[in-house]
Short mmCIF file of C-alpha atoms in Angstrom, two decimals:
data_model
loop_
_atom_site.label_atom_id
_atom_site.label_comp_id
_atom_site.label_asym_id
_atom_site.label_seq_id
_atom_site.Cartn_x
_atom_site.Cartn_y
_atom_site.Cartn_z
CA ALA A 1 -6.13 -7.32 25.49
CA ALA A 2 -3.76 -4.36 25.23
CA ALA A 3 -2.63 -2.72 21.97
CA GLY A 4 -4.52 -5.45 20.11
CA ASN A 5 -2.60 -8.28 21.73
CA VAL A 6 -4.35 -10.90 23.84
CA LEU A 7 -2.71 -10.95 27.27
CA ALA A 8 -4.71 -13.66 29.00
CA THR A 9 -7.98 -15.58 29.08
CA GLY A 10 -10.16 -16.40 32.04
CA THR A 11 -12.25 -14.46 34.51
CA SER A 12 -9.43 -12.42 36.10
CA TYR A 13 -6.12 -10.82 35.22
CA THR A 14 -3.49 -9.27 37.49
CA VAL A 15 -1.35 -6.34 36.44
CA SER A 16 1.88 -6.74 38.42
CA ALA A 17 3.48 -3.52 39.72
CA PRO A 18 2.36 -1.21 36.91
CA ALA A 19 4.63 1.85 36.55
CA ALA A 20 1.95 3.94 34.88
CA THR A 21 -1.77 3.93 34.16
CA THR A 22 -2.66 0.80 32.19
CA ILE A 23 -5.70 0.44 29.92
CA LEU A 24 -7.06 -3.03 29.15
CA TRP A 25 -9.98 -4.21 27.01
CA VAL A 26 -12.12 -7.18 28.05
CA GLU A 27 -14.32 -9.15 25.64
CA ALA A 28 -16.33 -12.34 25.87
CA LEU A 29 -15.24 -15.43 23.98
CA ALA A 30 -17.94 -17.95 23.01
CA PRO A 31 -17.39 -21.69 22.51
CA GLY A 32 -15.86 -22.24 19.12
CA GLY A 33 -13.70 -19.10 19.34
CA CYS A 34 -16.32 -16.50 18.40
CA MET A 35 -15.71 -13.15 20.09
CA SER A 36 -18.31 -10.65 21.27
CA LEU A 37 -19.00 -7.61 19.14
CA SER A 38 -18.34 -5.18 22.01
CA ARG A 39 -15.48 -4.67 24.41
CA THR A 40 -15.33 -3.23 27.94
CA ARG A 41 -12.49 -0.91 28.84
CA ALA A 42 -10.76 -1.44 32.21
CA ILE A 43 -8.32 1.13 33.60
CA ALA A 44 -5.64 0.28 36.15
CA GLU A 45 -4.53 3.65 37.58
CA VAL A 46 -1.32 4.04 39.57
CA PHE A 47 -1.45 6.12 42.78
CA ALA A 48 1.83 7.04 44.43
CA PRO A 49 1.91 6.77 48.25
CA LEU A 50 1.90 9.99 50.28
CA THR A 51 5.40 10.45 51.67
CA ALA A 52 5.20 13.60 53.86
CA ALA A 53 3.24 13.06 57.06
CA PRO A 54 1.45 16.07 58.54
CA VAL A 55 3.30 17.69 61.44
CA VAL A 56 0.82 18.56 64.20
CA THR A 57 1.36 21.25 66.84
CA LEU A 58 -0.77 22.92 69.50
CA ASP A 59 -1.85 26.22 67.97
CA SER A 60 -3.69 27.86 70.90
CA ALA A 61 -5.60 27.03 74.08
CA GLY A 62 -8.43 28.28 76.26
CA THR A 63 -9.97 27.15 79.51
CA ASP A 64 -12.24 24.62 77.76
CA TRP A 65 -10.75 24.17 74.26
CA LEU A 66 -7.55 23.29 72.41
CA ARG A 67 -6.79 24.23 68.81
CA PHE A 68 -4.32 22.13 66.82
CA ALA A 69 -2.77 22.93 63.42
CA TRP A 70 -0.72 20.86 60.98
CA THR A 71 1.37 21.19 57.86
CA ALA A 72 -0.09 20.37 54.47
CA THR A 73 0.86 17.05 52.84
CA PRO A 74 1.66 17.30 49.10
CA GLY A 75 -0.77 15.21 47.06
CA ALA A 76 -3.28 14.73 49.88
CA THR A 77 -6.96 14.98 49.00
CA GLY A 78 -8.02 15.75 52.60
CA TYR A 79 -7.46 15.12 56.28
CA GLN A 80 -9.10 13.28 59.18
CA VAL A 81 -8.45 13.63 62.90
CA SER A 82 -8.56 11.28 65.87
CA ARG A 83 -7.98 11.56 69.62
CA ASP A 84 -7.46 7.81 70.11
CA GLY A 85 -5.82 6.81 66.81
CA ILE A 86 -8.73 4.47 66.02
CA ASN A 87 -11.82 6.57 65.33
CA PHE A 88 -11.29 9.30 62.72
CA THR A 89 -13.59 12.20 61.78
CA ASP A 90 -13.35 15.32 59.62
CA PRO A 91 -11.51 18.28 61.19
CA SER A 92 -13.59 21.14 62.61
CA SER A 93 -12.19 23.31 59.79
CA GLY A 94 -13.56 20.92 57.14
CA PRO A 95 -12.24 17.86 55.25
CA ALA A 96 -9.51 19.90 53.55
CA GLY A 97 -8.78 22.12 56.58
CA LEU A 98 -5.49 22.39 58.41
CA THR A 99 -6.81 23.03 61.94
CA HIS A 100 -9.02 21.26 64.45
CA THR A 101 -10.48 22.54 67.73
CA ILE A 102 -11.35 20.17 70.57
CA THR A 103 -14.12 21.70 72.70
CA GLY A 104 -16.00 20.74 75.85
CA LEU A 105 -12.88 20.34 77.97
CA ASN A 106 -12.30 21.46 81.56
CA PRO A 107 -9.57 23.76 82.91
CA GLN A 108 -6.20 21.98 83.12
CA ASP A 109 -7.44 19.07 80.95
CA THR A 110 -4.92 17.35 78.65
CA ALA A 111 -5.92 16.15 75.18
CA GLY A 112 -4.03 14.91 72.12
CA LEU A 113 -4.64 14.68 68.39
CA ILE A 114 -3.49 12.52 65.46
CA VAL A 115 -4.04 13.61 61.86
CA ARG A 116 -4.40 11.30 58.90
CA ALA A 117 -3.65 12.66 55.43
CA THR A 118 -5.82 10.87 52.89
CA GLY A 119 -5.29 10.20 49.21
CA ALA A 120 -7.46 8.93 46.37
CA THR A 121 -7.19 5.40 47.79
CA ASP A 122 -6.80 4.05 51.34
CA CYS A 123 -3.35 2.67 50.61
CA GLN A 124 -2.04 6.23 50.22
CA ASP A 125 -3.02 7.38 53.73
CA ILE A 126 -0.28 8.52 56.11
CA LEU A 127 -0.47 9.34 59.84
CA SER A 128 1.02 12.28 61.70
CA ASN A 129 2.76 12.44 65.04
CA ARG A 130 0.55 12.72 68.13
CA ALA A 131 0.48 16.25 69.54
CA ALA A 132 -0.88 17.04 73.00
CA GLY A 133 -1.82 20.16 74.91
CA ARG A 134 -3.35 21.31 78.18
CA THR A 135 -6.18 23.78 78.67
CA LEU A 136 -5.57 26.92 80.69
CA SER A 137 -6.43 27.38 84.33
CA SER A 138 -9.51 29.48 85.04
CA GLN A 139 -8.13 30.62 88.39
CA VAL A 140 -7.24 34.20 89.25
CA PHE A 141 -4.72 34.73 92.07
CA ILE A 142 -4.46 38.05 93.94
CA PRO A 143 -1.75 38.12 96.63
CA ASN A 144 -2.39 39.71 100.04
CA MET A 145 1.09 41.18 100.44
CA PHE A 146 4.11 42.40 98.49
CA SER A 147 7.49 43.89 99.36
CA PRO A 148 8.74 46.59 96.96
CA ASN A 149 12.27 46.77 98.38
CA GLY A 150 14.20 46.31 95.15
CA ASP A 151 15.46 42.79 95.85
CA GLY A 152 13.85 41.45 92.68
CA ARG A 153 11.36 39.28 94.56
CA ASN A 154 7.71 40.20 94.97
CA ASP A 155 8.47 43.86 94.17
CA LEU A 156 5.20 44.42 92.28
CA PHE A 157 1.60 43.93 93.25
CA LEU A 158 0.15 41.97 90.33
CA VAL A 159 -3.00 40.04 89.50
CA TYR A 160 -1.99 36.58 88.28
CA SER A 161 -3.89 34.58 85.67
CA ASN A 162 -3.31 33.29 82.15
CA VAL A 163 -6.92 33.77 81.05
CA ILE A 164 -7.42 37.53 81.57
CA ARG A 165 -8.72 39.37 78.53
CA ASP A 166 -9.33 42.77 80.16
CA MET A 167 -8.64 44.15 83.63
CA HIS A 168 -9.13 47.39 85.58
CA LEU A 169 -7.23 47.60 88.88
CA MET A 170 -7.21 50.46 91.42
CA ILE A 171 -5.27 50.84 94.69
CA PHE A 172 -6.43 53.14 97.55
CA ASN A 173 -4.94 54.14 100.88
CA GLN A 174 -6.87 54.03 104.16
CA TRP A 175 -8.30 57.50 103.54
CA GLY A 176 -9.73 56.49 100.18
CA ASN A 177 -7.18 58.29 98.02
CA LYS A 178 -6.44 56.52 94.75
CA LEU A 179 -2.72 55.77 94.51
CA PHE A 180 -2.54 53.55 91.45
CA GLU A 181 -4.63 52.47 88.44
CA SER A 182 -3.92 49.93 85.72
CA ASN A 183 -5.73 48.37 82.75
CA SER A 184 -3.11 45.69 82.10
CA PRO A 185 -2.32 42.47 84.04
CA GLN A 186 1.35 43.08 83.21
CA ALA A 187 1.38 46.56 84.80
CA GLY A 188 1.51 46.20 88.58
CA TRP A 189 1.90 48.65 91.45
CA ASN A 190 5.49 49.22 92.55
CA GLY A 191 4.53 50.67 95.94
CA THR A 192 5.08 54.34 95.08
CA TYR A 193 2.82 57.39 94.87
CA ASN A 194 3.80 60.63 93.14
CA GLY A 195 7.33 59.29 92.80
CA LYS A 196 7.77 58.53 96.50
CA ASP A 197 7.64 55.25 98.42
CA ALA A 198 4.26 54.62 99.98
CA PRO A 199 4.40 53.91 103.74
CA VAL A 200 4.37 50.38 105.06
CA GLY A 201 0.79 49.42 105.86
CA VAL A 202 -2.52 48.09 104.59
CA TYR A 203 -4.02 49.25 101.28
CA VAL A 204 -7.30 48.50 99.52
CA TYR A 205 -7.65 47.23 95.97
CA THR A 206 -10.61 46.85 93.65
CA VAL A 207 -10.37 44.97 90.40
CA ARG A 208 -12.72 44.13 87.55
CA ILE A 209 -11.56 41.23 85.39
CA THR A 210 -12.95 39.84 82.14
CA LEU A 211 -11.71 36.34 81.34
CA THR A 212 -11.08 35.06 77.82
CA ASP A 213 -14.39 33.16 77.90
CA GLY A 214 -16.31 36.36 78.75
CA THR A 215 -16.73 35.71 82.48
CA VAL A 216 -16.58 38.93 84.54
CA ILE A 217 -15.06 38.88 88.03
CA ASN A 218 -15.26 41.79 90.51
CA LYS A 219 -13.04 41.62 93.58
CA LYS A 220 -12.20 43.91 96.49
CA GLY A 221 -9.68 43.26 99.24
CA THR A 222 -6.68 44.45 101.19
CA ILE A 223 -2.96 44.11 100.63
CA ASN A 224 -0.08 44.55 103.04
CA LEU A 225 2.86 46.61 101.82
CA LEU A 226 6.11 45.46 103.47
CA ARG A 227 9.68 46.59 102.95
#
C-alpha cells in the first residue's frame, strides 16, 4: 500500500521506472479479509547512473614500476583497478584513491590499467579508458668518443640514461690534470679547458652514478676527442 491505498495483492510487486524514492507498506491478509496488526515498510530507492568515466593517464615511471592517475567521477563511492579488464581490485592508494602503482615489473616492460568507478549499486558502475605505459631502461651509456667541432652533432661528452638520480663526472688528461667536473647528467664536457680547445687525443673519465632505485655505479674509462 502507498498513501493508504492498496496497490496490489500477492507475494511480489514491481515498481516500474520510479522517478524518485518510493516507500511502500506490506501487510499480511488472512483468509476472510482480516489484516495483520503490523506493517513492514519497503523502500525502493532510485540511483542515477554514473555518467562521467574516469580518464586514466600514466603519471610517472621507474625501472620496475608504473604509476597511473585518473580523474574523479562525480557521484562515485570508490574505484577499482584491473590490468586485464576482468579481475578488479582496490587501487594501491585505497578504495577512494585516484592513483595506482603497478610494481614488480622489469626495465622496458609495458603494462596497462583500467579503472572502474563504483556507485552504491553495481548498475551504476562505469569503466575508464585503458591507459598503458612502459618502464624505464636501467642502462647507462657512456660514449668512447665525441667531436666538439661546432657542427651540432656529438659536440658534448655526456652520460646517457633516463634513470640517473645523482652523478659526479670528472675528466682528466694523460698527465692526470682535471679538465672538467660535473654533477649533472645534462651538463657535459664541450672539449675545452680554461676557455681553450683541448687537443685532439685520449682523455680519462671517472663517474659515480646513483640510479633512481638507489643503485650506485662507478665507472672509469677513456674517451677520444676528435675534431
